[in-house]
Amino acid sequence: MPAALDHNFAKRLNGTHIKNAATRWDMVKQLREDIRNFKAANNCDRIVVLWAASTEIYIPMSEEHKSLASLEKAMKDNNTEVISPSMCYAYAAIAEGAPFIMGAPNLCVDIPAMWEFSKKQNIPIAGKDFKSGQTLMKTVLAPMFKTRMLGVSGWFSTNILGNRDGEVLDQPENFKTKEVSKLSVIDNIFEPEKFPDLYGDVYHKVRINYYPPRKDNKEAWDNIDIFGWMGYPMEIKVNFLCRDSILAAPIALDLVIFSDLAMRAGMCGIQTWLSFFCKSPMHDFEHQPVHDLFQQWRMVKETLRNMVGETAPSYLD
């Protein structure tokens, strides 16, 4: 089926099999029809829609994103500066009663208008940005540093990848979206306001380099400058050579299964318990996201136990 693509949101992509829609609202109508046709053609009782396409350019949250009414008006007015193609996919999925998962760092479903719509339609939403490589390592190492009270003065991260994702992220406007997602992790874990001597002045740098010969292989390289007792400096080097799709595919499958489970369990809105799979977990304005991988895993297990009426095991003698 033709894709909903706007070249302005991913300038490195030149799609040929794309939808011809006069407005964003028309784009939504076409996507809703695609969902209905797919469901009928494949004899599906339930479906889940997952976005695993390219990172769109960075757009800040605007007034049009703050309520469902203003979002729909912007779609009908064809305000292409604030309504991205991925927002059309999210709206269409929710409107058709399908849980929606955002696998990229796009603003998309992570706006008050979509939160409102998902609750109105009783639909689960999850995301955003699959946590598969370098950030996965950060959410393991940073909790260890904090638990052992090891200070961190700097964390330099660079990535080398050669697939279409790397090509899109080679565009500065698209890299900005990914950078915001990657940079948010360690501050949340370290809580520098509580531990200023250890984490109050961390220099955190993230870079992504497009290198075509790597194809779907990815290299994530980190240099971490830490310090211990009496301020003695130490260094940690991490070189993670991996395959992007091999890491991301199981995440996508788990998110589809769990989102469908959430739907069947009557859960709607932001599924914070699925933060375990996400680099930049969605959250409303009243809560802070959890980035610590081990706390995230505890959230998954507690939610599943609650669904089946079990209590957490006690390890006290």
PDB file of C-alpha atoms in Angstrom:
ATOM      1  CA  MET A   1       0.000   0.000   0.000  1.00  0.00           C
ATOM      2  CA  PRO A   2       1.272   3.563  -0.646  1.00  0.00           C
ATOM      3  CA  ALA A   3       3.068   5.230   2.255  1.00  0.00           C
ATOM      4  CA  ALA A   4       2.137   8.522   3.868  1.00  0.00           C
ATOM      5  CA  LEU A   5       5.360  10.423   3.228  1.00  0.00           C
ATOM      6  CA  ASP A   6       6.279  14.096   3.316  1.00  0.00           C
ATOM      7  CA  HIS A   7       9.751  14.696   1.893  1.00  0.00           C
ATOM      8  CA  ASN A   8      10.155  17.749   4.146  1.00  0.00           C
ATOM      9  CA  PHE A   9      10.153  15.489   7.213  1.00  0.00           C
ATOM     10  CA  ALA A  10      12.871  13.182   5.841  1.00  0.00           C
ATOM     11  CA  LYS A  11      14.820  14.971   3.130  1.00  0.00           C
ATOM     12  CA  ARG A  12      17.127  12.002   2.484  1.00  0.00           C
ATOM     13  CA  LEU A  13      14.163   9.855   1.409  1.00  0.00           C
ATOM     14  CA  ASN A  14      12.660  10.015  -2.058  1.00  0.00           C
ATOM     15  CA  GLY A  15       9.628   7.772  -1.982  1.00  0.00           C
ATOM     16  CA  THR A  16       7.895   6.780  -5.195  1.00  0.00           C
ATOM     17  CA  HIS A  17       5.024   4.646  -3.871  1.00  0.00           C
ATOM     18  CA  ILE A  18       3.366   7.340  -1.760  1.00  0.00           C
ATOM     19  CA  LYS A  19      -0.101   8.664  -1.106  1.00  0.00           C
ATOM     20  CA  ASN A  20      -1.518  11.644  -2.963  1.00  0.00           C
ATOM     21  CA  ALA A  21      -3.466  13.514  -0.286  1.00  0.00           C
ATOM     22  CA  ALA A  22      -4.679  17.101  -0.558  1.00  0.00           C
ATOM     23  CA  THR A  23      -4.581  17.632   3.217  1.00  0.00           C
ATOM     24  CA  ARG A  24      -3.347  15.828   6.312  1.00  0.00           C
ATOM     25  CA  TRP A  25      -6.985  15.014   7.070  1.00  0.00           C
ATOM     26  CA  ASP A  26      -7.283  13.304   3.677  1.00  0.00           C
ATOM     27  CA  MET A  27      -4.075  11.428   4.494  1.00  0.00           C
ATOM     28  CA  VAL A  28      -5.699  10.186   7.709  1.00  0.00           C
ATOM     29  CA  LYS A  29      -8.790   9.041   5.793  1.00  0.00           C
ATOM     30  CA  GLN A  30      -6.653   7.044   3.370  1.00  0.00           C
ATOM     31  CA  LEU A  31      -4.696   5.448   6.209  1.00  0.00           C
ATOM     32  CA  ARG A  32      -7.890   4.486   8.008  1.00  0.00           C
ATOM     33  CA  GLU A  33      -9.107   2.812   4.831  1.00  0.00           C
ATOM     34  CA  ASP A  34      -5.775   0.950   4.549  1.00  0.00           C
ATOM     35  CA  ILE A  35      -6.203  -0.363   8.091  1.00  0.00           C
ATOM     36  CA  ARG A  36      -9.764  -1.503   7.439  1.00  0.00           C
ATOM     37  CA  ASN A  37      -8.781  -3.178   4.168  1.00  0.00           C
ATOM     38  CA  PHE A  38      -5.797  -4.951   5.757  1.00  0.00           C
ATOM     39  CA  LYS A  39      -7.929  -6.186   8.613  1.00  0.00           C
ATOM     40  CA  ALA A  40     -10.597  -7.529   6.247  1.00  0.00           C
ATOM     41  CA  ALA A  41      -8.191  -9.038   3.719  1.00  0.00           C
ATOM     42  CA  ASN A  42      -6.291 -10.913   6.427  1.00  0.00           C
ATOM     43  CA  ASN A  43      -9.388 -11.888   8.422  1.00  0.00           C
ATOM     44  CA  CYS A  44      -8.043 -10.235  11.592  1.00  0.00           C
ATOM     45  CA  ASP A  45     -10.126  -9.771  14.709  1.00  0.00           C
ATOM     46  CA  ARG A  46      -7.571  -7.391  16.206  1.00  0.00           C
ATOM     47  CA  ILE A  47      -4.549  -5.517  14.875  1.00  0.00           C
ATOM     48  CA  VAL A  48      -1.750  -3.388  16.291  1.00  0.00           C
ATOM     49  CA  VAL A  49      -0.107  -0.575  14.339  1.00  0.00           C
ATOM     50  CA  LEU A  50       3.627  -0.086  14.896  1.00  0.00           C
ATOM     51  CA  TRP A  51       5.699   2.704  13.366  1.00  0.00           C
ATOM     52  CA  ALA A  52       9.226   1.480  12.575  1.00  0.00           C
ATOM     53  CA  ALA A  53       9.995   3.953   9.819  1.00  0.00           C
ATOM     54  CA  SER A  54      12.597   6.712   9.693  1.00  0.00           C
ATOM     55  CA  THR A  55      13.154   9.442  12.242  1.00  0.00           C
ATOM     56  CA  GLU A  56      11.337  12.621  11.220  1.00  0.00           C
ATOM     57  CA  ILE A  57      12.723  16.122  11.626  1.00  0.00           C
ATOM     58  CA  TYR A  58      12.546  17.656  15.071  1.00  0.00           C
ATOM     59  CA  ILE A  59       9.390  19.673  15.719  1.00  0.00           C
ATOM     60  CA  PRO A  60       8.642  21.204  19.117  1.00  0.00           C
ATOM     61  CA  MET A  61       5.272  20.795  20.768  1.00  0.00           C
ATOM     62  CA  SER A  62       2.905  23.575  19.703  1.00  0.00           C
ATOM     63  CA  GLU A  63      -0.612  24.787  20.518  1.00  0.00           C
ATOM     64  CA  GLU A  64      -2.011  22.545  17.798  1.00  0.00           C
ATOM     65  CA  HIS A  65      -0.791  19.505  19.749  1.00  0.00           C
ATOM     66  CA  LYS A  66      -2.391  20.367  23.077  1.00  0.00           C
ATOM     67  CA  SER A  67      -5.967  19.213  22.482  1.00  0.00           C
ATOM     68  CA  LEU A  68      -7.754  16.793  20.209  1.00  0.00           C
ATOM     69  CA  ALA A  69      -9.900  19.577  18.751  1.00  0.00           C
ATOM     70  CA  SER A  70      -6.879  21.718  17.854  1.00  0.00           C
ATOM     71  CA  LEU A  71      -5.057  18.723  16.366  1.00  0.00           C
ATOM     72  CA  GLU A  72      -8.003  17.811  14.148  1.00  0.00           C
ATOM     73  CA  LYS A  73      -8.370  21.433  13.049  1.00  0.00           C
ATOM     74  CA  ALA A  74      -4.677  21.580  12.098  1.00  0.00           C
ATOM     75  CA  MET A  75      -5.095  18.382  10.064  1.00  0.00           C
ATOM     76  CA  LYS A  76      -8.122  19.760   8.226  1.00  0.00           C
ATOM     77  CA  ASP A  77      -6.363  23.121   7.684  1.00  0.00           C
ATOM     78  CA  ASN A  78      -3.392  21.152   6.290  1.00  0.00           C
ATOM     79  CA  ASN A  79      -0.883  22.689   8.676  1.00  0.00           C
ATOM     80  CA  THR A  80       2.020  20.603   7.407  1.00  0.00           C
ATOM     81  CA  GLU A  81       4.550  22.358   9.635  1.00  0.00           C
ATOM     82  CA  VAL A  82       3.144  20.878  12.839  1.00  0.00           C
ATOM     83  CA  ILE A  83       1.338  17.737  11.623  1.00  0.00           C
ATOM     84  CA  SER A  84       3.844  15.068  10.626  1.00  0.00           C
ATOM     85  CA  PRO A  85       3.024  11.923   8.617  1.00  0.00           C
ATOM     86  CA  SER A  86       3.604   9.784  11.705  1.00  0.00           C
ATOM     87  CA  MET A  87       0.889  11.762  13.528  1.00  0.00           C
ATOM     88  CA  CYS A  88      -1.499  10.801  10.740  1.00  0.00           C
ATOM     89  CA  TYR A  89      -0.627   7.139  11.226  1.00  0.00           C
ATOM     90  CA  ALA A  90      -1.151   7.406  14.992  1.00  0.00           C
ATOM     91  CA  TYR A  91      -4.488   9.197  14.633  1.00  0.00           C
ATOM     92  CA  ALA A  92      -5.703   6.703  12.020  1.00  0.00           C
ATOM     93  CA  ALA A  93      -4.741   3.710  14.175  1.00  0.00           C
ATOM     94  CA  ILE A  94      -6.443   5.056  17.286  1.00  0.00           C
ATOM     95  CA  ALA A  95      -9.543   6.012  15.286  1.00  0.00           C
ATOM     96  CA  GLU A  96      -9.741   2.450  13.941  1.00  0.00           C
ATOM     97  CA  GLY A  97      -9.429   0.907  17.404  1.00  0.00           C
ATOM     98  CA  ALA A  98      -5.852  -0.326  17.010  1.00  0.00           C
ATOM     99  CA  PRO A  99      -3.148   0.092  19.679  1.00  0.00           C
ATOM    100  CA  PHE A 100      -0.348   2.295  18.347  1.00  0.00           C
ATOM    101  CA  ILE A 101       3.383   1.935  19.013  1.00  0.00           C
ATOM    102  CA  MET A 102       5.930   4.616  18.113  1.00  0.00           C
ATOM    103  CA  GLY A 103       9.282   2.983  17.391  1.00  0.00           C
ATOM    104  CA  ALA A 104      11.108   6.184  16.416  1.00  0.00           C
ATOM    105  CA  PRO A 105      11.799   9.308  18.514  1.00  0.00           C
ATOM    106  CA  ASN A 106       9.203  11.368  16.594  1.00  0.00           C
ATOM    107  CA  LEU A 107       6.913  13.670  18.594  1.00  0.00           C
ATOM    108  CA  CYS A 108       3.921  11.938  16.953  1.00  0.00           C
ATOM    109  CA  VAL A 109       1.787  10.250  19.601  1.00  0.00           C
ATOM    110  CA  ASP A 110       3.652  11.834  22.546  1.00  0.00           C
ATOM    111  CA  ILE A 111       1.395  14.903  22.700  1.00  0.00           C
ATOM    112  CA  PRO A 112      -1.621  15.786  24.873  1.00  0.00           C
ATOM    113  CA  ALA A 113      -3.982  15.593  21.888  1.00  0.00           C
ATOM    114  CA  MET A 114      -3.079  11.941  21.252  1.00  0.00           C
ATOM    115  CA  TRP A 115      -3.228  11.108  24.962  1.00  0.00           C
ATOM    116  CA  GLU A 116      -6.727  12.568  25.007  1.00  0.00           C
ATOM    117  CA  PHE A 117      -7.755  10.684  21.858  1.00  0.00           C
ATOM    118  CA  SER A 118      -6.399   7.339  23.072  1.00  0.00           C
ATOM    119  CA  LYS A 119      -8.328   7.630  26.331  1.00  0.00           C
ATOM    120  CA  LYS A 120     -11.475   8.721  24.503  1.00  0.00           C
ATOM    121  CA  GLN A 121     -11.232   5.665  22.233  1.00  0.00           C
ATOM    122  CA  ASN A 122      -9.977   3.341  25.028  1.00  0.00           C
ATOM    123  CA  ILE A 123      -6.836   2.489  23.044  1.00  0.00           C
ATOM    124  CA  PRO A 124      -3.326   1.742  24.443  1.00  0.00           C
ATOM    125  CA  ILE A 125      -0.406   3.748  23.068  1.00  0.00           C
ATOM    126  CA  ALA A 126       3.282   3.007  23.648  1.00  0.00           C
ATOM    127  CA  GLY A 127       6.727   4.348  22.753  1.00  0.00           C
ATOM    128  CA  LYS A 128       8.885   5.944  21.882  1.00  0.00           C
ATOM    129  CA  ASP A 129      12.142   5.001  20.102  1.00  0.00           C
ATOM    130  CA  PHE A 130      13.234   1.369  20.470  1.00  0.00           C
ATOM    131  CA  LYS A 131      15.966   0.924  23.090  1.00  0.00           C
ATOM    132  CA  SER A 132      18.226  -1.545  21.349  1.00  0.00           C
ATOM    133  CA  GLY A 133      21.892  -0.509  21.331  1.00  0.00           C
ATOM    134  CA  GLN A 134      23.908   2.264  22.899  1.00  0.00           C
ATOM    135  CA  THR A 135      21.102   3.647  25.052  1.00  0.00           C
ATOM    136  CA  LEU A 136      20.341   0.154  26.319  1.00  0.00           C
ATOM    137  CA  MET A 137      23.918   0.015  27.609  1.00  0.00           C
ATOM    138  CA  LYS A 138      23.540   3.437  29.233  1.00  0.00           C
ATOM    139  CA  THR A 139      20.440   2.378  31.139  1.00  0.00           C
ATOM    140  CA  VAL A 140      22.436  -0.565  32.520  1.00  0.00           C
ATOM    141  CA  LEU A 141      25.709   1.211  33.324  1.00  0.00           C
ATOM    142  CA  ALA A 142      24.302   4.464  34.735  1.00  0.00           C
ATOM    143  CA  PRO A 143      22.274   2.705  37.477  1.00  0.00           C
ATOM    144  CA  MET A 144      25.418   0.789  38.440  1.00  0.00           C
ATOM    145  CA  PHE A 145      27.417   4.008  38.786  1.00  0.00           C
ATOM    146  CA  LYS A 146      24.686   5.588  40.878  1.00  0.00           C
ATOM    147  CA  THR A 147      24.173   2.509  43.084  1.00  0.00           C
ATOM    148  CA  ARG A 148      27.905   2.360  43.860  1.00  0.00           C
ATOM    149  CA  MET A 149      28.134   6.164  44.140  1.00  0.00           C
ATOM    150  CA  LEU A 150      30.774   6.429  41.410  1.00  0.00           C
ATOM    151  CA  GLY A 151      30.989   9.942  40.014  1.00  0.00           C
ATOM    152  CA  VAL A 152      30.816  10.732  36.304  1.00  0.00           C
ATOM    153  CA  SER A 153      32.503  13.737  34.727  1.00  0.00           C
ATOM    154  CA  GLY A 154      31.935  12.938  31.057  1.00  0.00           C
ATOM    155  CA  TRP A 155      30.163  10.532  28.736  1.00  0.00           C
ATOM    156  CA  PHE A 156      31.046  10.647  25.041  1.00  0.00           C
ATOM    157  CA  SER A 157      28.987   8.488  22.684  1.00  0.00           C
ATOM    158  CA  THR A 158      29.378   8.010  18.972  1.00  0.00           C
ATOM    159  CA  ASN A 159      27.567   5.709  16.563  1.00  0.00           C
ATOM    160  CA  ILE A 160      28.528   4.348  13.154  1.00  0.00           C
ATOM    161  CA  LEU A 161      25.759   2.863  11.018  1.00  0.00           C
ATOM    162  CA  GLY A 162      25.200   2.441   7.333  1.00  0.00           C
ATOM    163  CA  ASN A 163      21.581   1.551   6.667  1.00  0.00           C
ATOM    164  CA  ARG A 164      18.687   3.817   5.669  1.00  0.00           C
ATOM    165  CA  ASP A 165      18.336   4.921   9.281  1.00  0.00           C
ATOM    166  CA  GLY A 166      21.919   6.195   9.238  1.00  0.00           C
ATOM    167  CA  GLU A 167      21.333   7.992   5.949  1.00  0.00           C
ATOM    168  CA  VAL A 168      18.259   9.793   7.292  1.00  0.00           C
ATOM    169  CA  LEU A 169      20.013  10.731  10.538  1.00  0.00           C
ATOM    170  CA  ASP A 170      22.872  12.229   8.553  1.00  0.00           C
ATOM    171  CA  GLN A 171      20.512  15.170   7.999  1.00  0.00           C
ATOM    172  CA  PRO A 172      20.945  17.605  10.940  1.00  0.00           C
ATOM    173  CA  GLU A 173      17.207  18.272  11.376  1.00  0.00           C
ATOM    174  CA  ASN A 174      16.518  14.552  11.734  1.00  0.00           C
ATOM    175  CA  PHE A 175      19.526  13.927  13.973  1.00  0.00           C
ATOM    176  CA  LYS A 176      18.175  16.581  16.363  1.00  0.00           C
ATOM    177  CA  THR A 177      15.120  14.383  17.057  1.00  0.00           C
ATOM    178  CA  LYS A 178      17.341  11.397  17.854  1.00  0.00           C
ATOM    179  CA  GLU A 179      19.784  13.488  19.893  1.00  0.00           C
ATOM    180  CA  VAL A 180      17.025  14.754  22.195  1.00  0.00           C
ATOM    181  CA  SER A 181      15.939  11.155  22.768  1.00  0.00           C
ATOM    182  CA  LYS A 182      19.460   9.911  23.536  1.00  0.00           C
ATOM    183  CA  LEU A 183      20.517  12.809  25.761  1.00  0.00           C
ATOM    184  CA  SER A 184      17.558  12.563  28.127  1.00  0.00           C
ATOM    185  CA  VAL A 185      18.576   9.232  29.641  1.00  0.00           C
ATOM    186  CA  ILE A 186      21.435   9.672  32.093  1.00  0.00           C
ATOM    187  CA  ASP A 187      20.249  12.897  33.768  1.00  0.00           C
ATOM    188  CA  ASN A 188      17.039  11.155  34.730  1.00  0.00           C
ATOM    189  CA  ILE A 189      18.940   8.215  36.225  1.00  0.00           C
ATOM    190  CA  PHE A 190      21.691  10.203  37.957  1.00  0.00           C
ATOM    191  CA  GLU A 191      19.397  12.839  39.526  1.00  0.00           C
ATOM    192  CA  PRO A 192      22.135  15.510  39.586  1.00  0.00           C
ATOM    193  CA  GLU A 193      20.010  17.794  41.760  1.00  0.00           C
ATOM    194  CA  LYS A 194      20.262  15.191  44.551  1.00  0.00           C
ATOM    195  CA  PHE A 195      23.917  14.251  43.960  1.00  0.00           C
ATOM    196  CA  PRO A 196      25.616  17.417  42.655  1.00  0.00           C
ATOM    197  CA  ASP A 197      29.109  16.362  43.727  1.00  0.00           C
ATOM    198  CA  LEU A 198      28.871  13.157  41.687  1.00  0.00           C
ATOM    199  CA  TYR A 199      26.702  14.111  38.716  1.00  0.00           C
ATOM    200  CA  GLY A 200      26.248  17.865  38.795  1.00  0.00           C
ATOM    201  CA  ASP A 201      28.658  18.599  35.964  1.00  0.00           C
ATOM    202  CA  VAL A 202      28.494  15.671  33.533  1.00  0.00           C
ATOM    203  CA  TYR A 203      29.543  16.515  29.967  1.00  0.00           C
ATOM    204  CA  HIS A 204      27.352  14.353  27.746  1.00  0.00           C
ATOM    205  CA  LYS A 205      27.955  14.283  23.995  1.00  0.00           C
ATOM    206  CA  VAL A 206      26.170  12.094  21.411  1.00  0.00           C
ATOM    207  CA  ARG A 207      27.119  11.736  17.747  1.00  0.00           C
ATOM    208  CA  ILE A 208      25.803   9.602  14.872  1.00  0.00           C
ATOM    209  CA  ASN A 209      27.931   9.007  11.791  1.00  0.00           C
ATOM    210  CA  TYR A 210      26.599   7.626   8.523  1.00  0.00           C
ATOM    211  CA  TYR A 211      29.050   5.115   7.065  1.00  0.00           C
ATOM    212  CA  PRO A 212      27.484   3.184   4.122  1.00  0.00           C
ATOM    213  CA  PRO A 213      29.882   0.169   4.136  1.00  0.00           C
ATOM    214  CA  ARG A 214      28.482  -0.903   7.533  1.00  0.00           C
ATOM    215  CA  LYS A 215      25.018  -1.506   6.011  1.00  0.00           C
ATOM    216  CA  ASP A 216      22.756  -2.887   8.762  1.00  0.00           C
ATOM    217  CA  ASN A 217      25.653  -3.392  11.147  1.00  0.00           C
ATOM    218  CA  LYS A 218      26.057  -0.785  13.842  1.00  0.00           C
ATOM    219  CA  GLU A 219      28.928   0.223  16.098  1.00  0.00           C
ATOM    220  CA  ALA A 220      28.270   2.137  19.286  1.00  0.00           C
ATOM    221  CA  TRP A 221      31.360   3.442  21.033  1.00  0.00           C
ATOM    222  CA  ASP A 222      31.373   5.069  24.466  1.00  0.00           C
ATOM    223  CA  ASN A 223      34.070   6.721  26.520  1.00  0.00           C
ATOM    224  CA  ILE A 224      33.015   7.290  30.128  1.00  0.00           C
ATOM    225  CA  ASP A 225      35.144   9.321  32.523  1.00  0.00           C
ATOM    226  CA  ILE A 226      34.334   8.337  36.093  1.00  0.00           C
ATOM    227  CA  PHE A 227      35.855   9.052  39.485  1.00  0.00           C
ATOM    228  CA  GLY A 228      35.849   7.151  42.743  1.00  0.00           C
ATOM    229  CA  TRP A 229      36.901   7.541  46.350  1.00  0.00           C
ATOM    230  CA  MET A 230      38.881  10.731  46.998  1.00  0.00           C
ATOM    231  CA  GLY A 231      38.127  11.859  43.446  1.00  0.00           C
ATOM    232  CA  TYR A 232      40.502   9.456  41.727  1.00  0.00           C
ATOM    233  CA  PRO A 233      39.769   9.419  37.965  1.00  0.00           C
ATOM    234  CA  MET A 234      39.110   6.250  35.951  1.00  0.00           C
ATOM    235  CA  GLU A 235      37.845   5.458  32.459  1.00  0.00           C
ATOM    236  CA  ILE A 236      35.502   2.910  30.917  1.00  0.00           C
ATOM    237  CA  LYS A 237      35.437   2.100  27.197  1.00  0.00           C
ATOM    238  CA  VAL A 238      32.485   0.308  25.611  1.00  0.00           C
ATOM    239  CA  ASN A 239      32.538  -0.856  22.010  1.00  0.00           C
ATOM    240  CA  PHE A 240      29.228  -2.475  21.039  1.00  0.00           C
ATOM    241  CA  LEU A 241      29.300  -4.006  17.542  1.00  0.00           C
ATOM    242  CA  CYS A 242      25.809  -5.147  16.710  1.00  0.00           C
ATOM    243  CA  ARG A 243      23.118  -5.531  14.073  1.00  0.00           C
ATOM    244  CA  ASP A 244      20.360  -2.949  14.193  1.00  0.00           C
ATOM    245  CA  SER A 245      17.456  -5.027  12.909  1.00  0.00           C
ATOM    246  CA  ILE A 246      18.399  -8.132  14.905  1.00  0.00           C
ATOM    247  CA  LEU A 247      18.208  -6.078  18.115  1.00  0.00           C
ATOM    248  CA  ALA A 248      15.051  -4.170  17.145  1.00  0.00           C
ATOM    249  CA  ALA A 249      12.909  -7.014  15.774  1.00  0.00           C
ATOM    250  CA  PRO A 250      12.273  -8.801  19.122  1.00  0.00           C
ATOM    251  CA  ILE A 251      11.431  -5.436  20.706  1.00  0.00           C
ATOM    252  CA  ALA A 252       8.844  -4.794  18.010  1.00  0.00           C
ATOM    253  CA  LEU A 253       7.316  -8.250  18.480  1.00  0.00           C
ATOM    254  CA  ASP A 254       7.146  -7.918  22.268  1.00  0.00           C
ATOM    255  CA  LEU A 255       5.569  -4.480  22.029  1.00  0.00           C
ATOM    256  CA  VAL A 256       2.915  -5.756  19.616  1.00  0.00           C
ATOM    257  CA  ILE A 257       2.052  -8.709  21.874  1.00  0.00           C
ATOM    258  CA  PHE A 258       1.983  -6.616  25.060  1.00  0.00           C
ATOM    259  CA  SER A 259       0.008  -3.770  23.456  1.00  0.00           C
ATOM    260  CA  ASP A 260      -2.611  -6.258  22.289  1.00  0.00           C
ATOM    261  CA  LEU A 261      -2.666  -7.738  25.798  1.00  0.00           C
ATOM    262  CA  ALA A 262      -3.170  -4.254  27.259  1.00  0.00           C
ATOM    263  CA  MET A 263      -6.080  -3.710  24.881  1.00  0.00           C
ATOM    264  CA  ARG A 264      -7.707  -7.003  25.908  1.00  0.00           C
ATOM    265  CA  ALA A 265      -7.157  -6.119  29.571  1.00  0.00           C
ATOM    266  CA  GLY A 266      -9.059  -2.847  29.134  1.00  0.00           C
ATOM    267  CA  MET A 267      -6.006  -0.588  29.489  1.00  0.00           C
ATOM    268  CA  CYS A 268      -5.824   2.656  27.532  1.00  0.00           C
ATOM    269  CA  GLY A 269      -3.652   5.746  27.126  1.00  0.00           C
ATOM    270  CA  ILE A 270       0.097   5.752  27.758  1.00  0.00           C
ATOM    271  CA  GLN A 271       1.431   2.309  28.693  1.00  0.00           C
ATOM    272  CA  THR A 272       4.236   3.331  31.046  1.00  0.00           C
ATOM    273  CA  TRP A 273       4.887  -0.313  31.929  1.00  0.00           C
ATOM    274  CA  LEU A 274       6.289  -0.777  28.414  1.00  0.00           C
ATOM    275  CA  SER A 275       9.049   1.802  29.030  1.00  0.00           C
ATOM    276  CA  PHE A 276      11.437  -1.153  29.286  1.00  0.00           C
ATOM    277  CA  PHE A 277      11.538  -1.318  25.484  1.00  0.00           C
ATOM    278  CA  CYS A 278      11.844   2.413  24.819  1.00  0.00           C
ATOM    279  CA  LYS A 279      14.670   4.906  24.680  1.00  0.00           C
ATOM    280  CA  SER A 280      12.482   7.920  25.425  1.00  0.00           C
ATOM    281  CA  PRO A 281       9.458   6.592  27.335  1.00  0.00           C
ATOM    282  CA  MET A 282       6.238   8.509  26.935  1.00  0.00           C
ATOM    283  CA  HIS A 283       4.858  10.221  30.014  1.00  0.00           C
ATOM    284  CA  ASP A 284       2.337  12.913  30.795  1.00  0.00           C
ATOM    285  CA  PHE A 285       3.170  16.251  32.389  1.00  0.00           C
ATOM    286  CA  GLU A 286       2.425  14.964  35.906  1.00  0.00           C
ATOM    287  CA  HIS A 287       5.058  12.216  35.855  1.00  0.00           C
ATOM    288  CA  GLN A 288       8.728  11.709  35.121  1.00  0.00           C
ATOM    289  CA  PRO A 289       9.847   8.839  32.871  1.00  0.00           C
ATOM    290  CA  VAL A 290      11.735   5.887  34.329  1.00  0.00           C
ATOM    291  CA  HIS A 291      14.962   5.138  32.430  1.00  0.00           C
ATOM    292  CA  ASP A 292      16.685   2.664  34.764  1.00  0.00           C
ATOM    293  CA  LEU A 293      16.427  -0.667  32.895  1.00  0.00           C
ATOM    294  CA  PHE A 294      16.021  -2.676  36.106  1.00  0.00           C
ATOM    295  CA  GLN A 295      13.231  -0.473  37.429  1.00  0.00           C
ATOM    296  CA  GLN A 296      11.570  -0.682  34.017  1.00  0.00           C
ATOM    297  CA  TRP A 297      11.722  -4.482  34.069  1.00  0.00           C
ATOM    298  CA  ARG A 298      10.166  -4.467  37.539  1.00  0.00           C
ATOM    299  CA  MET A 299       7.288  -2.391  36.117  1.00  0.00           C
ATOM    300  CA  VAL A 300       6.705  -5.001  33.396  1.00  0.00           C
ATOM    301  CA  LYS A 301       6.634  -7.883  35.871  1.00  0.00           C
ATOM    302  CA  GLU A 302       4.418  -6.062  38.372  1.00  0.00           C
ATOM    303  CA  THR A 303       1.903  -5.197  35.640  1.00  0.00           C
ATOM    304  CA  LEU A 304       1.740  -8.773  34.394  1.00  0.00           C
ATOM    305  CA  ARG A 305       1.391 -10.110  37.938  1.00  0.00           C
ATOM    306  CA  ASN A 306      -1.420  -7.660  38.577  1.00  0.00           C
ATOM    307  CA  MET A 307      -3.232  -8.853  35.443  1.00  0.00           C
ATOM    308  CA  VAL A 308      -3.298 -12.451  36.668  1.00  0.00           C
ATOM    309  CA  GLY A 309      -3.868 -11.625  40.335  1.00  0.00           C
ATOM    310  CA  GLU A 310      -0.456 -12.628  41.648  1.00  0.00           C
ATOM    311  CA  THR A 311       1.665 -10.830  44.220  1.00  0.00           C
ATOM    312  CA  ALA A 312       5.381 -10.173  44.001  1.00  0.00           C
ATOM    313  CA  PRO A 313       7.551 -12.840  45.656  1.00  0.00           C
ATOM    314  CA  SER A 314       9.178 -12.018  48.978  1.00  0.00           C
ATOM    315  CA  TYR A 315      12.858 -12.781  49.449  1.00  0.00           C
ATOM    316  CA  LEU A 316      12.842 -12.288  53.216  1.00  0.00           C
ATOM    317  CA  ASP A 317      13.746 -15.351  55.276  1.00  0.00           C
TER     318      ASP A 317
END
